[in-house]
mmCIF file with all atom_site columns, C-alpha atoms in Angstrom:
data_model
loop_
_atom_site.group_PDB
_atom_site.id
_atom_site.type_symbol
_atom_site.label_atom_id
_atom_site.label_alt_id
_atom_site.label_comp_id
_atom_site.label_asym_id
_atom_site.label_entity_id
_atom_site.label_seq_id
_atom_site.pdbx_PDB_ins_code
_atom_site.Cartn_x
_atom_site.Cartn_y
_atom_site.Cartn_z
_atom_site.occupancy
_atom_site.B_iso_or_equiv
_atom_site.pdbx_formal_charge
_atom_site.auth_seq_id
_atom_site.auth_comp_id
_atom_site.auth_asym_id
_atom_site.auth_atom_id
_atom_site.pdbx_PDB_model_num
ATOM 1   C CA . MET U 1 1   ? 129.047 139.104 61.116 1.00 64.00 ? 1   MET U CA 1
ATOM 2   C CA . ASN U 1 2   ? 128.046 142.609 60.108 1.00 74.00 ? 2   ASN U CA 1
ATOM 3   C CA . LYS U 1 3   ? 124.410 143.193 61.097 1.00 91.00 ? 3   LYS U CA 1
ATOM 4   C CA . ILE U 1 4   ? 123.646 145.445 58.141 1.00 93.00 ? 4   ILE U CA 1
ATOM 5   C CA . LEU U 1 5   ? 119.866 145.270 58.704 1.00 96.00 ? 5   LEU U CA 1
ATOM 6   C CA . LYS U 1 6   ? 120.001 146.102 62.439 1.00 94.00 ? 6   LYS U CA 1
ATOM 7   C CA . ASN U 1 7   ? 117.563 149.031 62.190 1.00 95.00 ? 7   ASN U CA 1
ATOM 8   C CA . ILE U 1 8   ? 115.026 147.241 59.970 1.00 98.00 ? 8   ILE U CA 1
ATOM 9   C CA . LEU U 1 9   ? 111.663 145.999 61.318 1.00 98.00 ? 9   LEU U CA 1
ATOM 10  C CA . VAL U 1 10  ? 109.996 143.147 59.426 1.00 98.00 ? 10  VAL U CA 1
ATOM 11  C CA . LEU U 1 11  ? 106.422 141.962 60.051 1.00 98.00 ? 11  LEU U CA 1
ATOM 12  C CA . ASP U 1 12  ? 106.222 138.370 58.826 1.00 98.00 ? 12  ASP U CA 1
ATOM 13  C CA . LEU U 1 13  ? 102.756 136.954 58.134 1.00 97.00 ? 13  LEU U CA 1
ATOM 14  C CA . THR U 1 14  ? 104.064 133.920 56.211 1.00 95.00 ? 14  THR U CA 1
ATOM 15  C CA . ARG U 1 15  ? 103.894 130.199 56.980 1.00 90.00 ? 15  ARG U CA 1
ATOM 16  C CA . LEU U 1 16  ? 105.692 126.960 56.144 1.00 87.00 ? 16  LEU U CA 1
ATOM 17  C CA . HIS U 1 17  ? 109.036 127.296 54.302 1.00 86.00 ? 17  HIS U CA 1
ATOM 18  C CA . PRO U 1 18  ? 109.489 130.151 51.788 1.00 91.00 ? 18  PRO U CA 1
ATOM 19  C CA . GLY U 1 19  ? 108.507 133.194 53.863 1.00 94.00 ? 19  GLY U CA 1
ATOM 20  C CA . PRO U 1 20  ? 109.995 132.043 57.157 1.00 95.00 ? 20  PRO U CA 1
ATOM 21  C CA . PHE U 1 21  ? 113.242 131.205 55.334 1.00 95.00 ? 21  PHE U CA 1
ATOM 22  C CA . ALA U 1 22  ? 113.287 134.682 53.755 1.00 97.00 ? 22  ALA U CA 1
ATOM 23  C CA . SER U 1 23  ? 112.700 136.405 57.096 1.00 98.00 ? 23  SER U CA 1
ATOM 24  C CA . LEU U 1 24  ? 115.324 134.131 58.710 1.00 97.00 ? 24  LEU U CA 1
ATOM 25  C CA . VAL U 1 25  ? 117.899 135.429 56.211 1.00 97.00 ? 25  VAL U CA 1
ATOM 26  C CA . LEU U 1 26  ? 116.873 139.002 57.106 1.00 98.00 ? 26  LEU U CA 1
ATOM 27  C CA . ALA U 1 27  ? 116.971 138.239 60.853 1.00 97.00 ? 27  ALA U CA 1
ATOM 28  C CA . ASN U 1 28  ? 120.406 136.649 60.525 1.00 96.00 ? 28  ASN U CA 1
ATOM 29  C CA . HIS U 1 29  ? 121.624 139.941 59.084 1.00 96.00 ? 29  HIS U CA 1
ATOM 30  C CA . GLY U 1 30  ? 120.260 141.957 61.995 1.00 96.00 ? 30  GLY U CA 1
ATOM 31  C CA . ALA U 1 31  ? 116.639 142.749 61.109 1.00 98.00 ? 31  ALA U CA 1
ATOM 32  C CA . ARG U 1 32  ? 114.112 142.659 63.913 1.00 98.00 ? 32  ARG U CA 1
ATOM 33  C CA . VAL U 1 33  ? 111.517 140.168 62.702 1.00 98.00 ? 33  VAL U CA 1
ATOM 34  C CA . ILE U 1 34  ? 108.110 139.840 64.339 1.00 98.00 ? 34  ILE U CA 1
ATOM 35  C CA . LYS U 1 35  ? 106.325 136.703 63.196 1.00 97.00 ? 35  LYS U CA 1
ATOM 36  C CA . VAL U 1 36  ? 102.575 137.334 63.281 1.00 97.00 ? 36  VAL U CA 1
ATOM 37  C CA . GLU U 1 37  ? 100.549 134.130 63.617 1.00 94.00 ? 37  GLU U CA 1
ATOM 38  C CA . GLU U 1 38  ? 96.883  133.240 63.670 1.00 91.00 ? 38  GLU U CA 1
ATOM 39  C CA . PRO U 1 39  ? 95.571  132.174 67.123 1.00 92.00 ? 39  PRO U CA 1
ATOM 40  C CA . GLY U 1 40  ? 95.118  128.456 67.641 1.00 88.00 ? 40  GLY U CA 1
ATOM 41  C CA . ILE U 1 41  ? 96.649  127.433 64.319 1.00 80.00 ? 41  ILE U CA 1
ATOM 42  C CA . GLY U 1 42  ? 99.782  129.500 63.965 1.00 83.00 ? 42  GLY U CA 1
ATOM 43  C CA . ASP U 1 43  ? 102.357 128.452 61.414 1.00 83.00 ? 43  ASP U CA 1
ATOM 44  C CA . TYR U 1 44  ? 101.560 124.939 60.163 1.00 81.00 ? 44  TYR U CA 1
ATOM 45  C CA . MET U 1 45  ? 105.273 124.196 60.368 1.00 79.00 ? 45  MET U CA 1
ATOM 46  C CA . ARG U 1 46  ? 104.974 124.112 64.176 1.00 80.00 ? 46  ARG U CA 1
ATOM 47  C CA . THR U 1 47  ? 103.508 120.619 63.960 1.00 79.00 ? 47  THR U CA 1
ATOM 48  C CA . THR U 1 48  ? 104.863 119.380 60.615 1.00 80.00 ? 48  THR U CA 1
ATOM 49  C CA . GLY U 1 49  ? 107.420 116.588 60.592 1.00 76.00 ? 49  GLY U CA 1
ATOM 50  C CA . GLU U 1 50  ? 109.178 115.131 63.576 1.00 80.00 ? 50  GLU U CA 1
ATOM 51  C CA . LEU U 1 51  ? 108.283 116.893 66.802 1.00 79.00 ? 51  LEU U CA 1
ATOM 52  C CA . MET U 1 52  ? 110.665 117.797 69.610 1.00 82.00 ? 52  MET U CA 1
ATOM 53  C CA . ARG U 1 53  ? 109.884 117.393 73.317 1.00 84.00 ? 53  ARG U CA 1
ATOM 54  C CA . SER U 1 54  ? 108.260 120.823 73.230 1.00 81.00 ? 54  SER U CA 1
ATOM 55  C CA . GLY U 1 55  ? 105.611 119.429 70.841 1.00 79.00 ? 55  GLY U CA 1
ATOM 56  C CA . GLU U 1 56  ? 106.866 121.603 67.980 1.00 80.00 ? 56  GLU U CA 1
ATOM 57  C CA . SER U 1 57  ? 108.919 120.612 64.980 1.00 84.00 ? 57  SER U CA 1
ATOM 58  C CA . GLY U 1 58  ? 112.645 121.167 64.845 1.00 82.00 ? 58  GLY U CA 1
ATOM 59  C CA . CYS U 1 59  ? 112.229 122.644 61.374 1.00 82.00 ? 59  CYS U CA 1
ATOM 60  C CA . TYR U 1 60  ? 109.904 125.316 62.801 1.00 86.00 ? 60  TYR U CA 1
ATOM 61  C CA . HIS U 1 61  ? 112.534 126.275 65.367 1.00 82.00 ? 61  HIS U CA 1
ATOM 62  C CA . ILE U 1 62  ? 115.330 126.362 62.781 1.00 86.00 ? 62  ILE U CA 1
ATOM 63  C CA . LEU U 1 63  ? 113.309 128.657 60.484 1.00 90.00 ? 63  LEU U CA 1
ATOM 64  C CA . ASN U 1 64  ? 112.230 130.993 63.279 1.00 90.00 ? 64  ASN U CA 1
ATOM 65  C CA . VAL U 1 65  ? 115.363 131.504 65.343 1.00 91.00 ? 65  VAL U CA 1
ATOM 66  C CA . ASN U 1 66  ? 116.190 135.176 66.059 1.00 92.00 ? 66  ASN U CA 1
ATOM 67  C CA . LYS U 1 67  ? 112.533 136.213 65.661 1.00 96.00 ? 67  LYS U CA 1
ATOM 68  C CA . GLU U 1 68  ? 109.862 137.529 67.968 1.00 96.00 ? 68  GLU U CA 1
ATOM 69  C CA . SER U 1 69  ? 106.354 136.104 67.813 1.00 94.00 ? 69  SER U CA 1
ATOM 70  C CA . LEU U 1 70  ? 102.914 137.677 68.106 1.00 95.00 ? 70  LEU U CA 1
ATOM 71  C CA . THR U 1 71  ? 99.473  136.115 67.828 1.00 96.00 ? 71  THR U CA 1
ATOM 72  C CA . LEU U 1 72  ? 96.757  138.225 66.177 1.00 97.00 ? 72  LEU U CA 1
ATOM 73  C CA . ASN U 1 73  ? 93.405  137.344 64.656 1.00 96.00 ? 73  ASN U CA 1
ATOM 74  C CA . LEU U 1 74  ? 93.443  139.869 61.820 1.00 96.00 ? 74  LEU U CA 1
ATOM 75  C CA . LYS U 1 75  ? 89.715  139.292 61.225 1.00 95.00 ? 75  LYS U CA 1
ATOM 76  C CA . LYS U 1 76  ? 89.017  141.171 64.470 1.00 97.00 ? 76  LYS U CA 1
ATOM 77  C CA . PRO U 1 77  ? 89.108  145.007 64.433 1.00 96.00 ? 77  PRO U CA 1
ATOM 78  C CA . GLN U 1 78  ? 91.138  145.307 67.648 1.00 97.00 ? 78  GLN U CA 1
ATOM 79  C CA . ALA U 1 79  ? 93.836  142.946 66.319 1.00 97.00 ? 79  ALA U CA 1
ATOM 80  C CA . LEU U 1 80  ? 93.879  144.796 63.002 1.00 97.00 ? 80  LEU U CA 1
ATOM 81  C CA . ASP U 1 81  ? 94.408  148.070 64.914 1.00 97.00 ? 81  ASP U CA 1
ATOM 82  C CA . ILE U 1 82  ? 97.406  146.518 66.715 1.00 98.00 ? 82  ILE U CA 1
ATOM 83  C CA . PHE U 1 83  ? 98.837  145.274 63.420 1.00 98.00 ? 83  PHE U CA 1
ATOM 84  C CA . CYS U 1 84  ? 98.358  148.682 61.755 1.00 98.00 ? 84  CYS U CA 1
ATOM 85  C CA . ALA U 1 85  ? 100.116 150.368 64.683 1.00 98.00 ? 85  ALA U CA 1
ATOM 86  C CA . LEU U 1 86  ? 103.091 148.083 64.046 1.00 98.00 ? 86  LEU U CA 1
ATOM 87  C CA . VAL U 1 87  ? 102.939 148.839 60.308 1.00 98.00 ? 87  VAL U CA 1
ATOM 88  C CA . LYS U 1 88  ? 103.399 152.554 61.061 1.00 98.00 ? 88  LYS U CA 1
ATOM 89  C CA . CYS U 1 89  ? 106.957 151.875 62.235 1.00 97.00 ? 89  CYS U CA 1
ATOM 90  C CA . ALA U 1 90  ? 107.718 148.799 60.095 1.00 98.00 ? 90  ALA U CA 1
ATOM 91  C CA . ASP U 1 91  ? 110.054 148.727 57.129 1.00 98.00 ? 91  ASP U CA 1
ATOM 92  C CA . VAL U 1 92  ? 108.799 145.479 55.582 1.00 98.00 ? 92  VAL U CA 1
ATOM 93  C CA . VAL U 1 93  ? 105.614 143.403 55.553 1.00 98.00 ? 93  VAL U CA 1
ATOM 94  C CA . MET U 1 94  ? 105.783 139.863 54.178 1.00 98.00 ? 94  MET U CA 1
ATOM 95  C CA . GLU U 1 95  ? 102.687 137.802 53.430 1.00 96.00 ? 95  GLU U CA 1
ATOM 96  C CA . GLY U 1 96  ? 101.977 134.442 51.843 1.00 91.00 ? 96  GLY U CA 1
ATOM 97  C CA . PHE U 1 97  ? 98.208  134.427 51.492 1.00 89.00 ? 97  PHE U CA 1
ATOM 98  C CA . ARG U 1 98  ? 96.319  133.409 48.392 1.00 84.00 ? 98  ARG U CA 1
ATOM 99  C CA . PRO U 1 99  ? 95.366  136.326 46.122 1.00 83.00 ? 99  PRO U CA 1
ATOM 100 C CA . GLY U 1 100 ? 92.399  138.289 47.481 1.00 86.00 ? 100 GLY U CA 1
ATOM 101 C CA . VAL U 1 101 ? 92.894  137.461 51.166 1.00 91.00 ? 101 VAL U CA 1
ATOM 102 C CA . THR U 1 102 ? 94.949  140.542 52.018 1.00 94.00 ? 102 THR U CA 1
ATOM 103 C CA . GLU U 1 103 ? 92.344  142.796 50.377 1.00 94.00 ? 103 GLU U CA 1
ATOM 104 C CA . ARG U 1 104 ? 89.560  141.160 52.422 1.00 96.00 ? 104 ARG U CA 1
ATOM 105 C CA . LEU U 1 105 ? 91.572  141.703 55.616 1.00 96.00 ? 105 LEU U CA 1
ATOM 106 C CA . SER U 1 106 ? 92.599  145.267 54.597 1.00 97.00 ? 106 SER U CA 1
ATOM 107 C CA . ILE U 1 107 ? 96.281  144.357 54.911 1.00 98.00 ? 107 ILE U CA 1
ATOM 108 C CA . ASP U 1 108 ? 97.151  144.619 51.199 1.00 97.00 ? 108 ASP U CA 1
ATOM 109 C CA . TYR U 1 109 ? 99.868  146.986 49.968 1.00 97.00 ? 109 TYR U CA 1
ATOM 110 C CA . LYS U 1 110 ? 97.375  149.622 48.837 1.00 97.00 ? 110 LYS U CA 1
ATOM 111 C CA . SER U 1 111 ? 95.802  149.780 52.320 1.00 97.00 ? 111 SER U CA 1
ATOM 112 C CA . LEU U 1 112 ? 99.030  149.589 54.333 1.00 98.00 ? 112 LEU U CA 1
ATOM 113 C CA . SER U 1 113 ? 100.967 152.083 52.197 1.00 97.00 ? 113 SER U CA 1
ATOM 114 C CA . LYS U 1 114 ? 98.389  154.694 53.248 1.00 97.00 ? 114 LYS U CA 1
ATOM 115 C CA . ILE U 1 115 ? 99.558  154.116 56.827 1.00 96.00 ? 115 ILE U CA 1
ATOM 116 C CA . ASN U 1 116 ? 103.268 153.968 55.945 1.00 98.00 ? 116 ASN U CA 1
ATOM 117 C CA . SER U 1 117 ? 104.329 155.281 52.528 1.00 97.00 ? 117 SER U CA 1
ATOM 118 C CA . SER U 1 118 ? 107.879 153.934 53.041 1.00 97.00 ? 118 SER U CA 1
ATOM 119 C CA . LEU U 1 119 ? 106.679 150.348 53.486 1.00 98.00 ? 119 LEU U CA 1
ATOM 120 C CA . ILE U 1 120 ? 108.218 147.550 51.434 1.00 98.00 ? 120 ILE U CA 1
ATOM 121 C CA . TYR U 1 121 ? 105.651 144.815 50.848 1.00 98.00 ? 121 TYR U CA 1
ATOM 122 C CA . CYS U 1 122 ? 106.567 141.301 49.741 1.00 97.00 ? 122 CYS U CA 1
ATOM 123 C CA . SER U 1 123 ? 103.922 138.798 48.605 1.00 94.00 ? 123 SER U CA 1
ATOM 124 C CA . LEU U 1 124 ? 104.985 135.174 48.451 1.00 91.00 ? 124 LEU U CA 1
ATOM 125 C CA . ASN U 1 125 ? 102.173 133.316 46.741 1.00 83.00 ? 125 ASN U CA 1
ATOM 126 C CA . GLY U 1 126 ? 102.329 130.357 44.438 1.00 80.00 ? 126 GLY U CA 1
ATOM 127 C CA . TYR U 1 127 ? 101.620 131.681 40.992 1.00 80.00 ? 127 TYR U CA 1
ATOM 128 C CA . GLY U 1 128 ? 101.438 135.454 41.378 1.00 77.00 ? 128 GLY U CA 1
ATOM 129 C CA . ASN U 1 129 ? 98.467  137.809 41.536 1.00 77.00 ? 129 ASN U CA 1
ATOM 130 C CA . ASN U 1 130 ? 97.120  137.172 38.048 1.00 81.00 ? 130 ASN U CA 1
ATOM 131 C CA . GLY U 1 131 ? 97.253  134.566 35.300 1.00 84.00 ? 131 GLY U CA 1
ATOM 132 C CA . PRO U 1 132 ? 95.736  131.137 34.686 1.00 87.00 ? 132 PRO U CA 1
ATOM 133 C CA . TYR U 1 133 ? 97.028  129.555 37.924 1.00 83.00 ? 133 TYR U CA 1
ATOM 134 C CA . VAL U 1 134 ? 96.259  132.455 40.268 1.00 81.00 ? 134 VAL U CA 1
ATOM 135 C CA . LYS U 1 135 ? 93.806  130.422 42.389 1.00 79.00 ? 135 LYS U CA 1
ATOM 136 C CA . THR U 1 136 ? 95.856  127.221 42.320 1.00 78.00 ? 136 THR U CA 1
ATOM 137 C CA . ALA U 1 137 ? 97.480  126.119 45.553 1.00 73.00 ? 137 ALA U CA 1
ATOM 138 C CA . GLY U 1 138 ? 101.222 126.152 45.203 1.00 79.00 ? 138 GLY U CA 1
ATOM 139 C CA . HIS U 1 139 ? 103.733 124.029 47.040 1.00 79.00 ? 139 HIS U CA 1
ATOM 140 C CA . ASP U 1 140 ? 107.295 122.986 46.350 1.00 75.00 ? 140 ASP U CA 1
ATOM 141 C CA . ILE U 1 141 ? 106.307 119.695 44.727 1.00 76.00 ? 141 ILE U CA 1
ATOM 142 C CA . ASN U 1 142 ? 103.864 121.480 42.384 1.00 76.00 ? 142 ASN U CA 1
ATOM 143 C CA . TYR U 1 143 ? 106.562 123.853 41.143 1.00 76.00 ? 143 TYR U CA 1
ATOM 144 C CA . LEU U 1 144 ? 109.089 121.065 40.640 1.00 77.00 ? 144 LEU U CA 1
ATOM 145 C CA . SER U 1 145 ? 106.520 119.028 38.750 1.00 76.00 ? 145 SER U CA 1
ATOM 146 C CA . ARG U 1 146 ? 105.276 121.866 36.511 1.00 78.00 ? 146 ARG U CA 1
ATOM 147 C CA . SER U 1 147 ? 108.810 122.970 35.698 1.00 77.00 ? 147 SER U CA 1
ATOM 148 C CA . GLY U 1 148 ? 109.960 119.461 34.801 1.00 77.00 ? 148 GLY U CA 1
ATOM 149 C CA . VAL U 1 149 ? 112.600 119.317 37.538 1.00 76.00 ? 149 VAL U CA 1
ATOM 150 C CA . LEU U 1 150 ? 110.831 116.381 39.199 1.00 74.00 ? 150 LEU U CA 1
ATOM 151 C CA . SER U 1 151 ? 111.433 114.243 36.097 1.00 74.00 ? 151 SER U CA 1
ATOM 152 C CA . TYR U 1 152 ? 115.150 114.318 36.911 1.00 73.00 ? 152 TYR U CA 1
ATOM 153 C CA . CYS U 1 153 ? 114.646 112.926 40.410 1.00 75.00 ? 153 CYS U CA 1
ATOM 154 C CA . GLY U 1 154 ? 114.521 109.187 41.021 1.00 69.00 ? 154 GLY U CA 1
ATOM 155 C CA . ALA U 1 155 ? 114.142 106.107 38.871 1.00 66.00 ? 155 ALA U CA 1
ATOM 156 C CA . ASP U 1 156 ? 113.276 106.023 35.184 1.00 67.00 ? 156 ASP U CA 1
ATOM 157 C CA . GLU U 1 157 ? 109.624 105.134 35.790 1.00 70.00 ? 157 GLU U CA 1
ATOM 158 C CA . LEU U 1 158 ? 108.648 107.104 38.868 1.00 73.00 ? 158 LEU U CA 1
ATOM 159 C CA . PRO U 1 159 ? 109.970 110.433 40.088 1.00 72.00 ? 159 PRO U CA 1
ATOM 160 C CA . ARG U 1 160 ? 110.900 110.716 43.760 1.00 73.00 ? 160 ARG U CA 1
ATOM 161 C CA . PHE U 1 161 ? 110.557 113.604 46.140 1.00 74.00 ? 161 PHE U CA 1
ATOM 162 C CA . PRO U 1 162 ? 113.856 115.444 46.493 1.00 72.00 ? 162 PRO U CA 1
ATOM 163 C CA . GLY U 1 163 ? 115.330 115.489 49.981 1.00 72.00 ? 163 GLY U CA 1
ATOM 164 C CA . VAL U 1 164 ? 115.336 119.301 49.987 1.00 76.00 ? 164 VAL U CA 1
ATOM 165 C CA . GLN U 1 165 ? 112.496 121.682 49.153 1.00 80.00 ? 165 GLN U CA 1
ATOM 166 C CA . VAL U 1 166 ? 114.371 123.373 46.341 1.00 79.00 ? 166 VAL U CA 1
ATOM 167 C CA . ALA U 1 167 ? 111.621 125.685 45.067 1.00 79.00 ? 167 ALA U CA 1
ATOM 168 C CA . ASP U 1 168 ? 110.587 126.825 48.557 1.00 84.00 ? 168 ASP U CA 1
ATOM 169 C CA . LEU U 1 169 ? 114.134 127.655 49.630 1.00 87.00 ? 169 LEU U CA 1
ATOM 170 C CA . SER U 1 170 ? 114.879 129.326 46.303 1.00 86.00 ? 170 SER U CA 1
ATOM 171 C CA . CYS U 1 171 ? 111.733 131.459 46.663 1.00 89.00 ? 171 CYS U CA 1
ATOM 172 C CA . GLY U 1 172 ? 112.734 132.428 50.202 1.00 93.00 ? 172 GLY U CA 1
ATOM 173 C CA . LEU U 1 173 ? 116.247 133.390 49.210 1.00 95.00 ? 173 LEU U CA 1
ATOM 174 C CA . HIS U 1 174 ? 115.074 135.405 46.200 1.00 95.00 ? 174 HIS U CA 1
ATOM 175 C CA . SER U 1 175 ? 112.467 137.135 48.380 1.00 96.00 ? 175 SER U CA 1
ATOM 176 C CA . ALA U 1 176 ? 115.115 138.136 50.930 1.00 97.00 ? 176 ALA U CA 1
ATOM 177 C CA . LEU U 1 177 ? 117.291 139.395 48.094 1.00 97.00 ? 177 LEU U CA 1
ATOM 178 C CA . GLY U 1 178 ? 114.412 141.356 46.540 1.00 96.00 ? 178 GLY U CA 1
ATOM 179 C CA . ILE U 1 179 ? 113.533 142.916 49.897 1.00 98.00 ? 179 ILE U CA 1
ATOM 180 C CA . SER U 1 180 ? 117.181 143.887 50.385 1.00 97.00 ? 180 SER U CA 1
ATOM 181 C CA . PHE U 1 181 ? 117.271 145.532 46.953 1.00 97.00 ? 181 PHE U CA 1
ATOM 182 C CA . CYS U 1 182 ? 114.092 147.459 47.775 1.00 97.00 ? 182 CYS U CA 1
ATOM 183 C CA . LEU U 1 183 ? 115.553 148.588 51.106 1.00 97.00 ? 183 LEU U CA 1
ATOM 184 C CA . TYR U 1 184 ? 118.655 149.846 49.305 1.00 96.00 ? 184 TYR U CA 1
ATOM 185 C CA . LYS U 1 185 ? 116.573 151.607 46.647 1.00 96.00 ? 185 LYS U CA 1
ATOM 186 C CA . ARG U 1 186 ? 114.451 153.259 49.344 1.00 96.00 ? 186 ARG U CA 1
ATOM 187 C CA . ALA U 1 187 ? 117.581 154.402 51.201 1.00 95.00 ? 187 ALA U CA 1
ATOM 188 C CA . MET U 1 188 ? 118.774 156.119 48.002 1.00 94.00 ? 188 MET U CA 1
ATOM 189 C CA . ASP U 1 189 ? 115.363 157.744 47.372 1.00 92.00 ? 189 ASP U CA 1
ATOM 190 C CA . LYS U 1 190 ? 115.015 161.262 48.794 1.00 90.00 ? 190 LYS U CA 1
ATOM 191 C CA . GLU U 1 191 ? 111.291 160.688 49.340 1.00 91.00 ? 191 GLU U CA 1
ATOM 192 C CA . LYS U 1 192 ? 111.868 157.247 50.961 1.00 92.00 ? 192 LYS U CA 1
ATOM 193 C CA . ARG U 1 193 ? 109.040 155.665 48.952 1.00 92.00 ? 193 ARG U CA 1
ATOM 194 C CA . GLY U 1 194 ? 108.037 152.103 49.645 1.00 93.00 ? 194 GLY U CA 1
ATOM 195 C CA . GLU U 1 195 ? 107.522 149.385 47.082 1.00 91.00 ? 195 GLU U CA 1
ATOM 196 C CA . TYR U 1 196 ? 105.420 146.312 46.315 1.00 92.00 ? 196 TYR U CA 1
#
């Protein structure tokens, strides 16, 4: 397979399915992905579902193959300095925090683009950065329910959970595609400007 993204560095701050799936797609096409996790907790997917002998879930390993891992407590100045040093040479930052968290941590696009003006920044949050649902937690089942898709799953009386997290995987794939488009656009731009 052609590793078209072989010179691309991605810093992945996401958890669970959508973000890790997006960065997996990028890693599978050659990007160097560094998964940045919170100490002690890490990605919740590590311990979600059936666990392997290692004590971690198989799903976690599937979503994070071909990636490096780093633990940083971004609430601490020294860890933030390390992260910002990585941002200087990164091409992409991906985050999945609720709106407002990145601003509090000083890792929002506005802050990081001052360090690296070529940075491509991808936010994967449930309902966007504004609107009536901005503070609502968002998970696959919520999206399927709100969109009406869940009504097509299962018996006439009660909907059933689909066997695949359709919304999460769709979000991840569209995020990887959007990042790829932004990388292409930046490559064509003489000033190599980043994008949010």
